[in-house]
Coordinates of C-alpha atoms in Angstrom, one line a residue:
X1234 CA 47.4 26.9 -77.0
X1235 CA 45.2 28.6 -74.3
X1236 CA 42.1 27.2 -72.8
X1237 CA 39.1 28.8 -71.1
X1238 CA 35.8 27.8 -69.9
X1239 CA 32.7 29.2 -71.5
X1240 CA 29.7 29.3 -69.1
X1241 CA 26.2 30.2 -70.0
X1242 CA 24.1 30.9 -66.9
X1243 CA 20.5 30.0 -66.3
X1244 CA 20.5 26.3 -65.6
X1245 CA 19.4 24.7 -62.6
X1246 CA 21.7 22.0 -61.3
X1247 CA 20.2 18.7 -60.7
X1248 CA 21.6 15.2 -60.3
X1249 CA 24.4 13.3 -58.5
X1250 CA 28.0 13.9 -58.4
X1251 CA 31.0 11.7 -57.2
X1252 CA 33.8 13.1 -55.1
X1253 CA 37.3 11.3 -55.2
X1254 CA 40.2 11.7 -53.0
X1255 CA 41.3 15.0 -51.5
X1256 CA 43.9 17.2 -53.2
X1257 CA 45.0 18.5 -49.7
X1258 CA 45.5 15.0 -48.5
X1259 CA 46.9 13.1 -51.5
X1260 CA 49.9 15.2 -51.8
X1261 CA 51.1 14.9 -48.3
X1262 CA 50.6 11.1 -48.4
X1263 CA 52.8 11.0 -51.5
X1264 CA 55.5 12.8 -49.4
X1265 CA 54.9 10.5 -46.5
X1266 CA 56.0 7.5 -48.7
X1267 CA 59.4 8.8 -48.5
X1268 CA 59.6 7.6 -44.8
X1269 CA 59.9 3.9 -45.8
X1270 CA 61.9 2.1 -48.3
X1271 CA 59.7 -0.1 -50.6
X1272 CA 56.5 0.4 -52.5
X1273 CA 53.7 2.4 -51.1
X1274 CA 50.1 2.4 -53.0
X1275 CA 47.6 5.2 -52.7
X1276 CA 44.2 4.6 -54.1
X1277 CA 41.1 7.0 -54.6
X1278 CA 43.7 9.6 -55.7
X1279 CA 42.1 12.6 -57.6
X1280 CA 43.2 12.8 -61.4
X1281 CA 44.4 16.4 -61.1
X1282 CA 47.5 18.3 -62.3
X1283 CA 49.0 18.6 -58.9
X1284 CA 49.5 14.7 -58.5
X1285 CA 51.8 14.3 -61.4
X1286 CA 53.7 17.5 -60.3
X1287 CA 54.3 15.9 -57.0
X1288 CA 55.2 12.8 -58.7
X1289 CA 58.0 14.8 -60.4
X1290 CA 59.2 16.1 -57.0
X1291 CA 59.4 12.4 -55.8
X1292 CA 61.2 11.3 -59.0
X1293 CA 63.9 14.2 -58.4
X1294 CA 64.4 12.4 -55.1
X1295 CA 65.2 9.0 -56.7
X1296 CA 61.7 7.5 -56.4
X1297 CA 59.9 5.5 -59.1
X1298 CA 56.4 6.9 -59.5
X1299 CA 53.5 5.4 -61.5
X1300 CA 50.3 7.3 -61.8
X1301 CA 47.6 5.2 -63.2
X1302 CA 44.0 6.9 -63.0
X1303 CA 43.1 7.0 -59.3
X1304 CA 46.1 4.7 -58.2
X1305 CA 49.6 6.1 -57.3
X1306 CA 52.4 3.6 -56.8
X1307 CA 55.6 5.0 -55.2
X1308 CA 58.8 2.9 -55.1
X1309 CA 61.1 4.6 -52.6
X1310 CA 64.9 3.5 -52.7
X1311 CA 67.0 2.6 -49.8
X1312 CA 68.9 6.0 -50.0
X1313 CA 66.6 8.7 -51.4
X1314 CA 68.1 11.9 -52.5
X1315 CA 67.9 14.9 -50.2
X1316 CA 67.7 17.7 -52.7
X1317 CA 64.5 18.4 -54.4
X1318 CA 64.4 19.7 -58.0
X1319 CA 63.8 23.3 -58.2
X1320 CA 61.7 23.3 -61.4
X1321 CA 59.3 20.7 -59.9
X1322 CA 58.9 22.3 -56.4
X1323 CA 58.6 25.8 -57.8
X1324 CA 55.3 24.9 -59.5
X1325 CA 53.6 23.4 -56.4
X1326 CA 53.3 25.0 -52.9
X1327 CA 52.3 21.6 -51.2
X1328 CA 55.9 20.2 -52.2
X1329 CA 57.4 21.8 -49.1
X1330 CA 55.9 18.8 -47.2
X1331 CA 58.8 16.6 -48.4
X1332 CA 61.0 18.6 -46.0
X1333 CA 59.9 16.7 -42.8
X1334 CA 60.2 13.3 -44.3
X1335 CA 63.6 14.0 -45.7
X1336 CA 65.1 15.2 -42.6
X1337 CA 63.7 12.2 -40.8
X1338 CA 64.9 9.6 -43.3
X1339 CA 68.0 11.2 -44.6
X1340 CA 68.9 13.6 -41.9
X1341 CA 69.2 16.2 -44.6
X1342 CA 67.0 18.1 -46.9
X1343 CA 67.4 20.9 -49.4
X1344 CA 64.0 22.1 -50.7
X1345 CA 63.4 25.2 -52.8
X1346 CA 60.9 27.7 -51.5
X1347 CA 57.6 26.6 -53.0
X1348 CA 55.4 28.1 -55.6
X1349 CA 51.7 27.6 -56.4
X1350 CA 48.6 29.8 -55.8
X1351 CA 48.8 33.5 -55.4
X1352 CA 46.7 33.7 -52.2
X1353 CA 49.1 35.4 -49.9
X1354 CA 52.3 34.5 -47.9
X1355 CA 52.8 31.1 -46.4
X1356 CA 56.0 31.7 -44.2
X1357 CA 58.0 28.5 -43.2
X1358 CA 58.8 29.8 -39.8
X1359 CA 56.8 27.4 -37.9
X1360 CA 58.2 24.4 -40.1
X1361 CA 61.8 25.5 -39.3
X1362 CA 61.0 26.2 -35.7
X1363 CA 59.5 22.8 -35.2
X1364 CA 62.3 20.9 -36.9
X1365 CA 64.9 22.9 -34.7
X1366 CA 63.2 21.6 -31.6
X1367 CA 63.5 18.1 -33.0
X1368 CA 67.3 18.5 -33.1
X1369 CA 67.6 19.8 -36.9
X1370 CA 69.4 23.0 -38.1
X1371 CA 67.6 25.0 -40.7
X1372 CA 68.4 28.1 -42.8
X1373 CA 67.3 29.8 -46.1
X1374 CA 70.0 29.7 -48.6
X1375 CA 69.8 30.9 -52.2
X1376 CA 66.0 30.5 -52.2
X1377 CA 66.2 27.1 -50.6
X1378 CA 65.4 25.6 -47.1
X1379 CA 68.4 23.7 -46.0
X1380 CA 67.8 21.4 -42.9
X1381 CA 70.1 18.8 -41.5
X1382 CA 70.5 16.8 -38.2
X1383 CA 72.8 14.3 -36.6
X1384 CA 69.8 12.8 -34.9
X1385 CA 66.4 13.8 -34.1
X1386 CA 64.9 13.6 -30.7
X1387 CA 61.4 14.2 -29.2
X1388 CA 60.3 17.6 -28.0
X1389 CA 57.5 19.7 -26.7
X1390 CA 56.4 22.0 -29.7
X1391 CA 53.7 24.8 -29.5
X1392 CA 52.5 26.1 -32.9
X1393 CA 51.7 29.8 -32.8
X1394 CA 49.0 29.1 -35.2
X1395 CA 47.5 25.6 -36.1
X1396 CA 49.2 25.5 -39.4
X1397 CA 48.4 22.6 -41.5
X1398 CA 51.7 22.6 -43.2
X1399 CA 53.7 22.9 -40.3
X1400 CA 51.8 20.2 -38.4
X1401 CA 52.3 17.9 -41.3
X1402 CA 56.0 18.4 -41.5
X1403 CA 56.7 18.2 -37.8
X1404 CA 54.5 15.1 -37.6
X1405 CA 56.4 13.3 -40.4
X1406 CA 59.8 14.3 -38.9
X1407 CA 58.7 13.2 -35.4
X1408 CA 57.7 9.7 -36.2
X1409 CA 61.3 8.7 -36.8
X1410 CA 62.7 10.8 -33.9
X1411 CA 63.9 9.0 -30.6
X1412 CA 61.5 9.7 -27.8
X1413 CA 58.3 11.4 -27.5
X1414 CA 57.0 14.4 -29.3
X1415 CA 54.0 16.5 -28.2
X1416 CA 52.7 19.1 -30.9
X1417 CA 50.4 21.5 -29.2
X1418 CA 48.0 23.7 -31.0
X1419 CA 48.2 21.3 -34.0
X1420 CA 46.0 21.6 -37.0
X1421 CA 42.8 19.5 -36.9
X1422 CA 41.9 19.2 -40.3
X1423 CA 40.5 15.7 -41.7
X1424 CA 43.6 15.7 -43.9
X1425 CA 45.8 15.6 -40.8
X1426 CA 43.8 12.6 -39.6
X1427 CA 44.2 10.9 -43.0
X1428 CA 48.0 11.4 -43.0
X1429 CA 48.0 10.1 -39.3
X1430 CA 46.2 7.2 -40.3
X1431 CA 48.5 6.3 -43.1
X1432 CA 51.6 6.9 -40.9
X1433 CA 50.0 4.4 -38.3
X1434 CA 49.6 1.9 -41.1
X1435 CA 53.4 2.4 -41.8
X1436 CA 54.0 1.6 -38.1
X1437 CA 54.0 5.0 -36.7
X1438 CA 52.7 5.5 -33.1
X1439 CA 50.6 8.6 -33.0
X1440 CA 47.7 9.6 -30.5
X1441 CA 45.4 12.6 -30.7
X1442 CA 44.9 13.0 -34.4
X1443 CA 41.9 15.3 -35.0
X1444 CA 42.5 17.1 -31.7
X1445 CA 44.7 20.1 -30.9
X1446 CA 47.2 17.9 -29.3
X1447 CA 49.3 15.4 -31.3
X1448 CA 51.6 12.9 -29.2
X1449 CA 54.1 10.9 -31.3
X1450 CA 56.2 8.1 -30.0
X1451 CA 59.2 7.7 -32.2
X1452 CA 60.1 4.5 -33.9
X1453 CA 63.3 3.4 -35.6
X1454 CA 61.8 2.6 -39.0
X1455 CA 58.6 2.4 -41.0
X1456 CA 57.2 0.1 -43.7
X1457 CA 55.3 0.8 -46.9
X1458 CA 51.6 0.7 -46.8
X1459 CA 48.4 0.6 -48.9
X1460 CA 46.1 3.4 -48.3
X1461 CA 42.8 5.0 -49.6
X1462 CA 42.7 8.8 -49.6
X1463 CA 39.8 10.4 -47.9
X1464 CA 37.1 12.3 -50.1
X1465 CA 37.7 15.9 -50.9
X1466 CA 35.4 17.8 -48.6
X1467 CA 36.3 21.1 -50.4
X1468 CA 35.2 19.6 -53.7
X1469 CA 32.2 18.3 -52.1
X1470 CA 31.3 21.7 -50.6
X1471 CA 31.7 23.3 -53.9
X1472 CA 29.0 21.2 -55.4
X1473 CA 26.9 22.2 -52.3
X1474 CA 27.4 25.8 -53.0
X1475 CA 26.5 25.3 -56.7
X1476 CA 23.3 23.7 -55.9
X1477 CA 22.2 26.6 -53.6
X1478 CA 23.3 29.2 -56.0
X1479 CA 21.3 27.7 -58.8
X1480 CA 18.3 26.7 -56.8
X1481 CA 19.0 23.2 -57.6
X1482 CA 19.3 19.7 -56.1
X1483 CA 22.7 17.9 -55.9
X1484 CA 23.4 14.6 -54.3
X1485 CA 27.1 14.7 -53.4
X1486 CA 28.7 11.1 -52.7
X1487 CA 32.2 10.1 -51.7
X1488 CA 32.8 12.6 -48.8
X1489 CA 32.1 12.4 -45.1
X1490 CA 29.2 14.8 -44.2
X1491 CA 30.9 15.2 -40.8
X1492 CA 33.8 17.0 -42.4
X1493 CA 31.5 19.7 -43.6
X1494 CA 29.1 20.3 -40.5
X1495 CA 29.7 24.1 -40.4
X1496 CA 29.4 24.5 -44.2
X1497 CA 26.2 22.5 -44.4
X1498 CA 24.9 24.4 -41.5
X1499 CA 25.6 27.7 -43.1
X1500 CA 23.8 26.6 -46.3
X1501 CA 20.8 25.5 -44.2
X1502 CA 20.8 29.1 -42.7
X1503 CA 20.8 30.3 -46.4
X1504 CA 17.5 28.4 -47.0
X1505 CA 18.8 25.0 -48.4
X1506 CA 17.5 21.7 -47.3
X1507 CA 20.4 19.5 -46.2
X1508 CA 20.1 15.6 -46.1
X1509 CA 23.2 13.9 -44.9
X1510 CA 23.4 10.1 -45.8
X1511 CA 26.2 7.3 -45.3
X1512 CA 28.2 8.3 -48.3
X1513 CA 27.6 12.1 -48.6
X1514 CA 24.9 14.4 -48.5
X1515 CA 22.1 16.1 -50.7
X1516 CA 21.5 19.8 -51.1
X1517 CA 18.2 21.3 -52.3
X1518 CA 17.4 24.9 -52.7
X1519 CA 14.0 26.1 -53.6
X1520 CA 14.1 29.8 -54.7
X1521 CA 16.7 32.4 -54.0
X1522 CA 19.3 31.9 -51.1
X1523 CA 19.2 34.2 -48.0
X1524 CA 22.3 36.2 -47.0
X1525 CA 24.4 34.9 -44.3
X1526 CA 27.8 36.0 -42.8
X1527 CA 31.0 33.8 -43.3
X1528 CA 34.3 33.9 -41.1
X1529 CA 37.2 31.7 -42.3
X1530 CA 39.1 30.0 -39.5
X1531 CA 41.2 26.8 -39.3
X1532 CA 39.1 23.5 -38.9
X1533 CA 36.6 23.0 -37.6
X1534 CA 35.9 26.7 -38.8
X1535 CA 34.8 27.7 -42.1
X1536 CA 37.6 26.8 -44.6
X1537 CA 39.5 29.5 -46.2
X1538 CA 39.4 27.6 -49.5
X1539 CA 35.6 28.0 -49.5
X1540 CA 35.8 31.7 -49.1
X1541 CA 35.4 32.4 -53.0
X1542 CA 32.3 30.1 -52.9
X1543 CA 30.9 32.1 -50.0
X1544 CA 31.2 35.3 -51.8
X1545 CA 29.8 33.9 -55.0
X1546 CA 26.7 32.8 -53.0
X1547 CA 26.4 36.1 -51.2
X1548 CA 26.5 37.9 -54.6
X1549 CA 23.3 36.3 -55.6
X1550 CA 21.7 35.9 -52.3
X1551 CA 18.8 38.1 -50.8
X1552 CA 20.3 40.6 -48.3
X1553 CA 23.8 41.8 -47.3
X1554 CA 26.6 39.5 -46.2
X1555 CA 30.0 40.1 -44.4
X1556 CA 32.8 37.7 -45.2
X1557 CA 35.9 37.8 -42.8
X1558 CA 39.2 36.2 -44.1
X1559 CA 41.4 35.3 -41.1
X1560 CA 43.8 33.0 -43.1
X1561 CA 45.1 34.1 -46.3
X1562 CA 45.2 37.9 -46.9
X1563 CA 45.4 37.6 -50.8
X1564 CA 42.3 35.7 -51.2
X1565 CA 40.2 39.0 -51.7
X1566 CA 41.8 39.4 -55.3
X1567 CA 38.7 37.2 -56.2
X1568 CA 36.5 40.0 -55.4
X1569 CA 37.6 42.1 -58.2
X1570 CA 36.7 39.5 -60.8
X1571 CA 33.3 39.2 -59.1
X1572 CA 32.7 43.0 -59.5
X1573 CA 33.3 42.4 -63.3
X1574 CA 30.3 40.1 -63.2
X1575 CA 28.2 42.7 -61.6
X1576 CA 28.7 41.8 -57.9
X1577 CA 27.9 44.5 -55.4
X1578 CA 31.0 43.9 -53.3
X1579 CA 33.5 45.9 -51.3
X1580 CA 36.6 44.9 -49.3
X1581 CA 38.2 46.6 -46.3
X1582 CA 41.1 44.8 -44.7
X1583 CA 39.9 41.4 -43.6
X1584 CA 36.4 42.0 -44.5
X1585 CA 34.2 42.0 -47.6
X1586 CA 30.6 43.3 -47.7
X1587 CA 28.5 41.9 -50.4
X1588 CA 25.0 43.0 -51.2
X1589 CA 23.2 40.4 -53.2
X1590 CA 21.8 41.0 -56.5
X1591 CA 19.1 38.9 -58.3
X1592 CA 21.2 38.1 -61.3
X1593 CA 24.9 38.7 -62.4
X1594 CA 26.1 39.7 -65.8
X1595 CA 28.5 37.8 -67.9
X1596 CA 32.0 39.0 -68.6
X1597 CA 35.6 37.7 -69.2
X1598 CA 37.2 36.9 -66.0
X1599 CA 40.6 35.5 -64.7
X1600 CA 41.3 32.7 -62.1
X1601 CA 44.0 33.6 -59.7
X1602 CA 43.9 30.5 -57.8
X1603 CA 42.1 27.0 -57.7
X1604 CA 39.2 28.0 -55.5
X1605 CA 38.8 31.6 -57.1
X1606 CA 38.5 29.7 -60.5
X1607 CA 35.8 27.5 -59.3
X1608 CA 34.1 30.4 -57.7
X1609 CA 34.0 32.4 -60.8
X1610 CA 32.5 29.4 -62.7
X1611 CA 29.8 29.1 -60.1
X1612 CA 29.1 32.9 -60.5
X1613 CA 28.9 32.4 -64.2
X1614 CA 26.1 29.8 -63.7
X1615 CA 24.2 32.7 -62.3
X1616 CA 24.9 35.3 -64.8
X1617 CA 23.0 36.5 -67.9
X1618 CA 24.8 35.4 -71.2
X1619 CA 28.2 33.8 -71.6
X1620 CA 30.9 34.1 -69.1
X1621 CA 34.4 33.3 -70.3
X1622 CA 36.8 32.2 -67.4
X1623 CA 40.6 32.2 -68.2
X1624 CA 43.6 30.6 -66.6
X1625 CA 41.6 27.3 -66.0
X1626 CA 44.8 25.4 -65.3
X1627 CA 44.3 26.6 -61.9
X1628 CA 40.9 24.8 -61.5
X1629 CA 42.4 21.7 -63.2
X1630 CA 44.8 21.5 -60.3
X1631 CA 42.1 21.0 -57.9
X1632 CA 38.9 19.7 -59.4
X1633 CA 39.0 16.4 -61.6
X1634 CA 36.6 16.4 -64.5
X1635 CA 35.3 19.8 -63.4
X1636 CA 33.5 20.6 -66.7
X1637 CA 32.2 17.0 -67.3
X1638 CA 30.8 17.0 -63.7
X1639 CA 29.0 20.3 -64.2
X1640 CA 27.6 19.1 -67.5
X1641 CA 26.3 16.0 -65.9
X1642 CA 24.3 18.3 -63.4
X1643 CA 22.8 20.1 -66.3
X1644 CA 25.3 23.2 -66.7
X1645 CA 26.0 24.9 -70.0
X1646 CA 29.6 24.9 -69.8
X1647 CA 32.4 23.9 -72.1
X1648 CA 36.2 23.8 -72.4
X1649 CA 37.5 25.9 -75.4
X1650 CA 40.9 25.6 -76.7
X1651 CA 42.3 28.5 -78.9
X1652 CA 45.5 29.5 -80.5
X1653 CA 47.4 32.0 -78.3
X1654 CA 47.4 34.4 -81.1
X1655 CA 43.8 33.9 -81.7

């Protein structure tokens, strides 16, 4: 059976939407559970496809994992396996984050090179370099990262780029290394802060989370913990863009507005009224958005995950926008699908120039990754007729109850299941 979303444009989104835990946090927290024998419980987890996929990765390492709605319970054995299952890992890029915990806990890790979204290369050079400085040996063998260490020791580590994945893997290895590790040019994303908070609950000693320098004082062992996953800022921002594009009013709850200061500032420049509150923010747009420029950069810059939403907004804004992509070179594949919908957009290297049109026109389009899929749906909300978005399994990996949330805001959208031969 195949599924698609049928989106009929013209509705003004209005209402309240609740945001649950962050996809980009929960998967790393699940991996961090490997660092301690016993039962770790995560709450406020998003009900998305990637969570059971990561559960399969952990089960392949000997863990018992129960996923019950928004709660994930992970029971880690005294001697977890060190070799992750290829089939599980190949479906999920984030699964490479088990590398650091396994090296720290088992002194050995065999992790197949990850799969996932087609948004560009994600080399593991910095992951391996950091682990080597901690005392491990690493190499790529038969499509797998093989790392092992007699012991791990503290080190001074400089990252050439503030990679989220490398920061996470090195941090999770360093917490059980002997001595002090300093990670310079570390990623500063809220999800890194969330991971550090959970590790501290487990007994780790970490200073500087949220800054570009992390200092880790190694401990001999950690204990399991209960932890609540932070709200998903990317999902929250998606609803903010949806409000701006449809001239609507959406109150987003369950996400820290401080995690989206630049995004909300950009939407304000586009003409939206932004009202932060204790549990989120409200976005109101009267009339058509004004064109603004976007440049993707590591946090606290504009997130690359929101680049498709920026292009979708620019496609219906009044004026011309330039979008510059500095993180993943493959993200502009999305523009080809936007052109199907009548967008006036051109790409040149790291740049896209988008001249806004008053209304897009419906067409069949295909999602190449999670965020591209969400961006296409938002574009469909601003198109004449019915837009059909295919490969929606990508969207399901990042957005819990996506269709239901949009319907609750007044969108005319439905999930359609058809025979593959139909």
